[in-house]
Short mmCIF file of C-alpha atoms and ligand atoms in Angstrom, two decimals:
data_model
loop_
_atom_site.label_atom_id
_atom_site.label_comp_id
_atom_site.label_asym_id
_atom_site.label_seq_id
_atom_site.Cartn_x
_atom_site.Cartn_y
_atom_site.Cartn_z
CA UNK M 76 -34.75 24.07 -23.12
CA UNK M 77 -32.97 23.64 -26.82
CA UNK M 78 -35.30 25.65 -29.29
CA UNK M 79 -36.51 23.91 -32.49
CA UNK M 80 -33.34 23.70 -34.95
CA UNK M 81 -31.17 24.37 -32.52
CA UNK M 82 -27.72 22.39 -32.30
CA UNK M 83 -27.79 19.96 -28.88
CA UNK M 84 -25.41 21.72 -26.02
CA UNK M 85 -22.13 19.71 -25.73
CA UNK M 86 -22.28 17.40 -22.83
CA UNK M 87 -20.76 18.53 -19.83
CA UNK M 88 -17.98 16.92 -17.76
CA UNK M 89 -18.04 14.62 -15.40
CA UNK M 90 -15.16 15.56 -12.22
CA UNK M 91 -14.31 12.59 -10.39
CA UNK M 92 -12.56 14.82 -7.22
CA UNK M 93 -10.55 13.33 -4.27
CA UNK M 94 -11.47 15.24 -1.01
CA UNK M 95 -9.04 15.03 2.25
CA UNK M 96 -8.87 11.96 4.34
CA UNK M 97 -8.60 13.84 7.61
CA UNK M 98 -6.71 16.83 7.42
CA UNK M 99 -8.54 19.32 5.44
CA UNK M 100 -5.32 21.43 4.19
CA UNK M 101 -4.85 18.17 1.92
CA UNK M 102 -7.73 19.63 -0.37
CA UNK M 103 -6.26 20.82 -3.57
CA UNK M 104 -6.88 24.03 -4.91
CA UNK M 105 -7.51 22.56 -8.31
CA UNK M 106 -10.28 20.92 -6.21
CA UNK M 107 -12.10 23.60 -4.76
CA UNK M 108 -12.24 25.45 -8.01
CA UNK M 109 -13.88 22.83 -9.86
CA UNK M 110 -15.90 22.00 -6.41
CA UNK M 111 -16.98 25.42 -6.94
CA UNK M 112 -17.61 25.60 -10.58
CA UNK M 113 -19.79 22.85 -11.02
CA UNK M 114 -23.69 22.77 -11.68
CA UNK M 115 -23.66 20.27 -9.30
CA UNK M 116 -21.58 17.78 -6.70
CA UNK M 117 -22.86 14.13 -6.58
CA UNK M 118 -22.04 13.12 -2.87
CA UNK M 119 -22.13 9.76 -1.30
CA UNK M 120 -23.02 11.26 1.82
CA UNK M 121 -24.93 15.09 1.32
CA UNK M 122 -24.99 15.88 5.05
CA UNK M 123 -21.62 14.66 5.57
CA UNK M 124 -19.96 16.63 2.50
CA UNK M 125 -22.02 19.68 3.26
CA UNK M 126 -19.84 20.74 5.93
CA UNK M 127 -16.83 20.71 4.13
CA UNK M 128 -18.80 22.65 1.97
CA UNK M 129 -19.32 25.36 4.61
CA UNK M 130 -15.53 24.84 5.67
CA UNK M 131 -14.53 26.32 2.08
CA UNK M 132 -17.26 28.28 1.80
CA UNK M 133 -18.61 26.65 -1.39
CA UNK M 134 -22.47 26.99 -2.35
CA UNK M 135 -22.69 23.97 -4.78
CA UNK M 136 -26.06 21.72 -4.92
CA UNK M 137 -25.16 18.53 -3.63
CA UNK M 138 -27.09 15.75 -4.52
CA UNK M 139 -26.80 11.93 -3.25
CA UNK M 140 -25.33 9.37 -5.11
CA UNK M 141 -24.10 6.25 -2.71
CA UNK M 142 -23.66 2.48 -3.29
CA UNK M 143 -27.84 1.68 -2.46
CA UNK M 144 -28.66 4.56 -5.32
CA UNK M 145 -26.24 4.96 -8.27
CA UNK M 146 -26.76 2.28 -10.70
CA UNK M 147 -30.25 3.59 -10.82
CA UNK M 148 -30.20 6.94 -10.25
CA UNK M 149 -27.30 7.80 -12.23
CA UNK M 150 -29.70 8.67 -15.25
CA UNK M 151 -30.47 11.83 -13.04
CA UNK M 152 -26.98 12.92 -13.41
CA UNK M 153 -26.15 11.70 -16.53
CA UNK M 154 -29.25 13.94 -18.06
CA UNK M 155 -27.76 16.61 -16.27
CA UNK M 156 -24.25 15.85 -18.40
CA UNK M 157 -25.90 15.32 -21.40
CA UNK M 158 -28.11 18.85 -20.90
CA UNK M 159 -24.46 20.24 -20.82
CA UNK M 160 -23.75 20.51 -16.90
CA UNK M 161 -20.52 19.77 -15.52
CA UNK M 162 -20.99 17.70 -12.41
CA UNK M 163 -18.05 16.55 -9.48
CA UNK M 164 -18.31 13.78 -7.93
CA UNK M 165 -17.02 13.16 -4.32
CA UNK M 166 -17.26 10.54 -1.47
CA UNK M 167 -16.98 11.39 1.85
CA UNK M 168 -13.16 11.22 2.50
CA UNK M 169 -10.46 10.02 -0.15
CA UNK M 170 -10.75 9.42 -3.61
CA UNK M 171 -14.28 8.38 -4.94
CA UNK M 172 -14.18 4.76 -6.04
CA UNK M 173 -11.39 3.38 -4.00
CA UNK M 174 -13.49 1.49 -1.71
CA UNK M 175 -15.92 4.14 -2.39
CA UNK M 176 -19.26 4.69 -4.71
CA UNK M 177 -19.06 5.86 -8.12
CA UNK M 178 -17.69 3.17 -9.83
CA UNK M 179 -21.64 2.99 -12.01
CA UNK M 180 -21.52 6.33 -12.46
CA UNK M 181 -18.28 6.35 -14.03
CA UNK M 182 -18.48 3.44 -16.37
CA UNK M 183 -22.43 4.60 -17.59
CA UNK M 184 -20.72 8.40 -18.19
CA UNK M 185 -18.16 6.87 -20.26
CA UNK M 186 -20.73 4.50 -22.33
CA UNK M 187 -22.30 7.98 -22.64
CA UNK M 188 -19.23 9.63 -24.26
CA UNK M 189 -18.76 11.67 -21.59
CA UNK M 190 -15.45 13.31 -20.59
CA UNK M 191 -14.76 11.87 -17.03
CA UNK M 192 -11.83 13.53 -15.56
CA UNK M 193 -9.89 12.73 -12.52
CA UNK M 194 -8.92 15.44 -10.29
CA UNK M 195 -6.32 13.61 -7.56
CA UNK M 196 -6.10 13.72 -4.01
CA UNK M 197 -5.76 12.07 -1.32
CA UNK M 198 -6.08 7.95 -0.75
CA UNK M 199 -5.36 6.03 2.26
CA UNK M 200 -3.35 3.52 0.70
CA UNK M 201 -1.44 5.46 -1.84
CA UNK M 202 -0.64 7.56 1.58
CA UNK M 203 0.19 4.92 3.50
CA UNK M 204 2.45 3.19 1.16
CA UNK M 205 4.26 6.50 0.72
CA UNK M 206 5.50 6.31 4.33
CA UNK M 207 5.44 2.31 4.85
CA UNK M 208 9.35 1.79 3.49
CA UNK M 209 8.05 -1.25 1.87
CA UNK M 210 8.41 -2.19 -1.52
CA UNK M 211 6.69 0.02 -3.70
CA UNK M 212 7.50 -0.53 -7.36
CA UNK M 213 4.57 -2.97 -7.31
CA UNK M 214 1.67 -3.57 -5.54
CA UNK M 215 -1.42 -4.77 -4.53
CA UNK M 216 -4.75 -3.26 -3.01
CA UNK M 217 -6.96 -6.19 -1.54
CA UNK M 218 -9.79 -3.31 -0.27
CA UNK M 219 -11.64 -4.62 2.69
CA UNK M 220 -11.51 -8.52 3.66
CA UNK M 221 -14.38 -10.11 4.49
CA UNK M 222 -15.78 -9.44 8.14
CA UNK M 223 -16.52 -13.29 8.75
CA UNK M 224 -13.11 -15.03 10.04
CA UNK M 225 -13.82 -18.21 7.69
CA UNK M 226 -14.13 -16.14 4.67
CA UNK M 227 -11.22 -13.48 5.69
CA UNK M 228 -8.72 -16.28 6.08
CA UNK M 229 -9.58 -17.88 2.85
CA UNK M 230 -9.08 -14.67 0.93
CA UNK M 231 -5.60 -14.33 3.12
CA UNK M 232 -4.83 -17.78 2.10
CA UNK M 233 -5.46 -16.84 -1.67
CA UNK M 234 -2.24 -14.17 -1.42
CA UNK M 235 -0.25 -15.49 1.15
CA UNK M 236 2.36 -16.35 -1.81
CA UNK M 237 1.78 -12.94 -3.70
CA UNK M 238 5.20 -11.35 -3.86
CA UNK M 239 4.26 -8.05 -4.22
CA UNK M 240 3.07 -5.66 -1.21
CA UNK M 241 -0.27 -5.95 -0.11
CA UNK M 242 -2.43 -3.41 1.07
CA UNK M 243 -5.36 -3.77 3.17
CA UNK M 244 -8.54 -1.29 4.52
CA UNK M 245 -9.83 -2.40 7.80
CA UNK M 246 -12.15 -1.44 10.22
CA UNK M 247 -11.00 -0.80 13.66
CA UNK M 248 -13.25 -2.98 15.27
CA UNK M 249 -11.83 -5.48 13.32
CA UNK M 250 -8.16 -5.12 13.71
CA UNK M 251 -6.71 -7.08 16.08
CA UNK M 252 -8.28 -10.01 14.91
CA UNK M 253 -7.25 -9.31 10.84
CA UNK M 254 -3.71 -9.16 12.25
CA UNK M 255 -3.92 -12.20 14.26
CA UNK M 256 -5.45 -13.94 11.04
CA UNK M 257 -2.66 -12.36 9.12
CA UNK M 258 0.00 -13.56 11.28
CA UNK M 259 -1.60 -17.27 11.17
CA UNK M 260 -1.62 -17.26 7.33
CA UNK M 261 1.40 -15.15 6.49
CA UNK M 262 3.81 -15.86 9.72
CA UNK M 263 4.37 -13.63 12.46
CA UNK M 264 8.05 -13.14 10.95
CA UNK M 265 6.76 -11.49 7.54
CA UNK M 266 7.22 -7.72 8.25
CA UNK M 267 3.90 -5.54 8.09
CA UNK M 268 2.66 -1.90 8.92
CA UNK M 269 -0.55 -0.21 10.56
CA UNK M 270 -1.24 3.26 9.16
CA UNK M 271 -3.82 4.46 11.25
CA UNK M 272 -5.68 7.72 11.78
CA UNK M 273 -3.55 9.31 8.81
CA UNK M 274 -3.07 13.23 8.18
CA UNK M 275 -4.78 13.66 11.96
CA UNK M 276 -4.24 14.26 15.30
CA UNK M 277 -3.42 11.03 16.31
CA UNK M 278 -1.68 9.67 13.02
CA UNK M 279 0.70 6.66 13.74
CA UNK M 280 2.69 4.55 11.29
CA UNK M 281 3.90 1.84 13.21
CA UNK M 282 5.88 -0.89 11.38
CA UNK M 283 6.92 -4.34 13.04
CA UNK M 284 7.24 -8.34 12.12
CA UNK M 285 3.55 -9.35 11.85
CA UNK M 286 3.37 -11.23 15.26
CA UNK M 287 4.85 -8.41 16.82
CA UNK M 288 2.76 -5.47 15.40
CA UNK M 289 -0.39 -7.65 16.58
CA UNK M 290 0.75 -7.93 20.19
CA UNK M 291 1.46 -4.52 20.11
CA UNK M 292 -1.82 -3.53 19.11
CA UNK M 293 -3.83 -6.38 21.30
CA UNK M 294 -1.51 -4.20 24.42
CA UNK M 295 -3.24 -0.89 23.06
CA UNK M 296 -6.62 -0.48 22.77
CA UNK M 297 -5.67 3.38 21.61
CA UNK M 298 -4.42 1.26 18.62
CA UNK M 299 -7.82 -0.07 17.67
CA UNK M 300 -9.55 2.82 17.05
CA UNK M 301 -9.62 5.34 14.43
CA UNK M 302 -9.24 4.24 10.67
CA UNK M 303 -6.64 2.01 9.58
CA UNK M 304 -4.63 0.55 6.65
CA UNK M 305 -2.63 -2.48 6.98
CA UNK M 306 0.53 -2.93 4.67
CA UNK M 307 2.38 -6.88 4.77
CA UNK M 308 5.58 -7.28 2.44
CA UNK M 309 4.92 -8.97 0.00
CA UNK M 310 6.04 -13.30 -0.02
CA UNK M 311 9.55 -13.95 -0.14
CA UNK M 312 10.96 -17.54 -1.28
CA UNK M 313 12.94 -18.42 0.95
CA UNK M 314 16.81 -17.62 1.30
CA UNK M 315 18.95 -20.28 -0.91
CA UNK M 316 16.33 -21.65 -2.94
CA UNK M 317 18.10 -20.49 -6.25
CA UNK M 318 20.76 -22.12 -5.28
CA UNK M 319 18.92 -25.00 -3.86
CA UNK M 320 17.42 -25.73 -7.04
CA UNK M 321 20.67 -26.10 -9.23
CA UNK M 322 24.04 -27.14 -7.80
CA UNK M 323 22.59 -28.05 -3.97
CA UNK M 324 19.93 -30.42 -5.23
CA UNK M 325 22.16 -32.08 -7.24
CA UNK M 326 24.86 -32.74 -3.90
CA UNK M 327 22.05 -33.79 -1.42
CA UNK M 328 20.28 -35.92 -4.15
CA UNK M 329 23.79 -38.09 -4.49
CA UNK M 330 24.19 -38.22 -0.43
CA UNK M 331 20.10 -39.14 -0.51
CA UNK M 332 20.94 -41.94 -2.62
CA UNK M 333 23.81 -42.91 0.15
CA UNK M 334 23.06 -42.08 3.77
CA UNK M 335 19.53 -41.66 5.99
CA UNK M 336 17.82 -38.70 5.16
CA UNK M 337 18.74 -36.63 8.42
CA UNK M 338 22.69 -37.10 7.54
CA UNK M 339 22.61 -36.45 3.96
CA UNK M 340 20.91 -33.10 4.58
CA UNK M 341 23.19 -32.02 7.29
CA UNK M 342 26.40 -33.30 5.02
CA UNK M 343 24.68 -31.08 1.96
CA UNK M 344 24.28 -28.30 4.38
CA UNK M 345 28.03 -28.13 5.09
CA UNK M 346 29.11 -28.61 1.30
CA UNK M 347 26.96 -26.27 -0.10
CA UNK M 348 26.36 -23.35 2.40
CA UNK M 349 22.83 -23.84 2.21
CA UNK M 350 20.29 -23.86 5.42
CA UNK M 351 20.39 -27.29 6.92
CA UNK M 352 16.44 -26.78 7.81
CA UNK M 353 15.55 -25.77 4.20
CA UNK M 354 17.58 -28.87 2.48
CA UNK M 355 15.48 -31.61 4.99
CA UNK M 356 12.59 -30.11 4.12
CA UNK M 357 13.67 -30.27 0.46
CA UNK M 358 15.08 -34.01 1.12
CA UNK M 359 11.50 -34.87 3.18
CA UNK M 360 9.91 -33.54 -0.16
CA UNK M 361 11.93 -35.63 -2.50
CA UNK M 362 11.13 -38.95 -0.42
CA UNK M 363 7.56 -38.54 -0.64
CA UNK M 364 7.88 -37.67 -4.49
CA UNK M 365 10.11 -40.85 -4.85
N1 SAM A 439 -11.88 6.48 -0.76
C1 SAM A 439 -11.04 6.39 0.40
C2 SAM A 439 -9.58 6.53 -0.03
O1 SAM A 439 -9.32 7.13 -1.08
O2 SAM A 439 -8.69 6.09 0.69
C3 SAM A 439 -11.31 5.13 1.18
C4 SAM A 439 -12.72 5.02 1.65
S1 SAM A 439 -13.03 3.58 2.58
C5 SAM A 439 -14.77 3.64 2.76
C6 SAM A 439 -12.56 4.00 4.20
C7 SAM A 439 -11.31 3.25 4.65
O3 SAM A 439 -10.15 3.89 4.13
C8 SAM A 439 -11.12 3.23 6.14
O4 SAM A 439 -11.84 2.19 6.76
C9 SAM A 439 -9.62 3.02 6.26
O5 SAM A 439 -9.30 1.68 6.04
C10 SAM A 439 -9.13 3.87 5.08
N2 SAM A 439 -8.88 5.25 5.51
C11 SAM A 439 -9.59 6.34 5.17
N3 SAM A 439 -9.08 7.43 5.77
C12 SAM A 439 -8.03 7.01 6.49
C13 SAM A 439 -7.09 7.66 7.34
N4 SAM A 439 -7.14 8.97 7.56
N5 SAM A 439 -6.11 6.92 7.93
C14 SAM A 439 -6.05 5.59 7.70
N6 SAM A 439 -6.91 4.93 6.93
C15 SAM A 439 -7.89 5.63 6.33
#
């Protein structure tokens, strides 16, 4: 306790520290030392984290703080900050807040002005894009979809245009039928990846077309266990529209204007190099606009 008079401790910091998502080498040794420095390690699961405790022989209090207790029992830790205690917090595989607890923590430390620092790790999806060969420059991380198929293809429906590469946790139990929903929304042409079971034994980045990767894995059931991350390239427009929309348009709108609608699309196909397919559909379009 602060005798009478006495100037207030500086709060301590809060460590928000990834922990391995399998293999337990991952574990930085930045990590462990602040693992081991701290008053105390706020874990979403204690029983679970206490064994990788034991693994690196670290004698830390752990205390709980999952998604059911840590909007109100963050005070507890945050008097511990504020008392001048540096405290980590960890979830039980990954970095803590990525489809993990911590997130009230976190934002009520920072109201508190205190120092939350980041110490990184491991994270399925950052791992699994690193290996996917798709597009990485920009990206997006959906989390979990819904378990309910109504509301799962409704959020799939929501991106199915997003251009950028999406990223996806799923359960295992669930799998199969997010990749058949995926290949219903998105097309089974529109090329995806499974990371499953990363940094482990069985570990297996498998990358196909969507409607192959789910037959694949419907063939498997080895494939629908173990935890999983689903990558889908992101929407492409489709070939020729660029051109399509300039000097193309302009050719099959003057043949529109003088033949049936099949004939004037084939004819623009042949002038301008563009897909047949794509200028009827453009033509069918323009008919019903008309
Ligand atoms: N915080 C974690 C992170 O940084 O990746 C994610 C926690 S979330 C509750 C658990 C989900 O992450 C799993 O259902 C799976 O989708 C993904 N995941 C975690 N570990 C994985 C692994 N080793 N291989 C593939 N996916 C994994």
């Amino acid at each position: 306790m602060t005798a009478p008079g006495a100037p207030n401790p500086a709060p301590g910091t809060l460590y928000v520290v990834a922990t391995p998502i399998g293999n337990l080498d991952d574990i930085s040794a930045r990590a462990l030392k602040v693992l081991r420095d701290v008053a105390l390690i706020a874990a979403e699961d204690t029983r679970h984290s206490a064994r990788l405790m034991q693994h690196f022989g670290i004698g830390t209090p752990l205390a709980a703080c999952h998604e059911h207790n840590e909007r109100d029992e963050g005070g507890r830790f945050l008097a511990r900050l504020l008392a001048g205690e540096d405290v980590a917090l960890i979830s039980d595989a990954g970095t803590p807040l990525i489809s993990d607890p911590g997130y009230h923590l976190v934002r009520q430390a920072r109201a508190a002005g205190i120092a939350v620092v980041p110490v990184p790790g491991a994270c399925a999806l950052i791992a699994a894009l690193s290996a996917a060969g798709l597009p990485s420059d920009r990206f997006i991380f959906e989390g979990f979809l819904p378990a309910k198929a109504v509301a799962r293809r409704a959020r799939l429906e929501q991106v199915k245009e997003e251009p950028r590469t999406l990223i996806f946790y799923e359960a295992p139990h669930r799998i199969l039928e997010c990749l058949e929903d995926m290949r219903a929304v998105f097309g089974g042409e529109r090329q995806a990846l499974l990371a499953r079971e990363l940094s482990k034994t069985f570990e297996t980045l498998k990358g196909l077309p969507l409607a192959e990767l789910s037959a694949w894995v419907a063939a498997d059931a080895n494939q629908q266990r173990g935890e999983c991350v689903v990558l889908v390239a992101g929407w492409q427009a489709p070939e020729g529209d660029a051109v399509v929309s300039a000097e193309a348009l302009r050719v099959l709108d003057l043949l529109l204007a003088e033949m049936p609608l099949k004939r004037a699309a084939a004819l623009a196909a042949e002038i301008t190099g563009v897909r047949k397919n794509l200028l009827y559909q453009l033509a069918l379009a323009r008919q019903k606009d008309a």
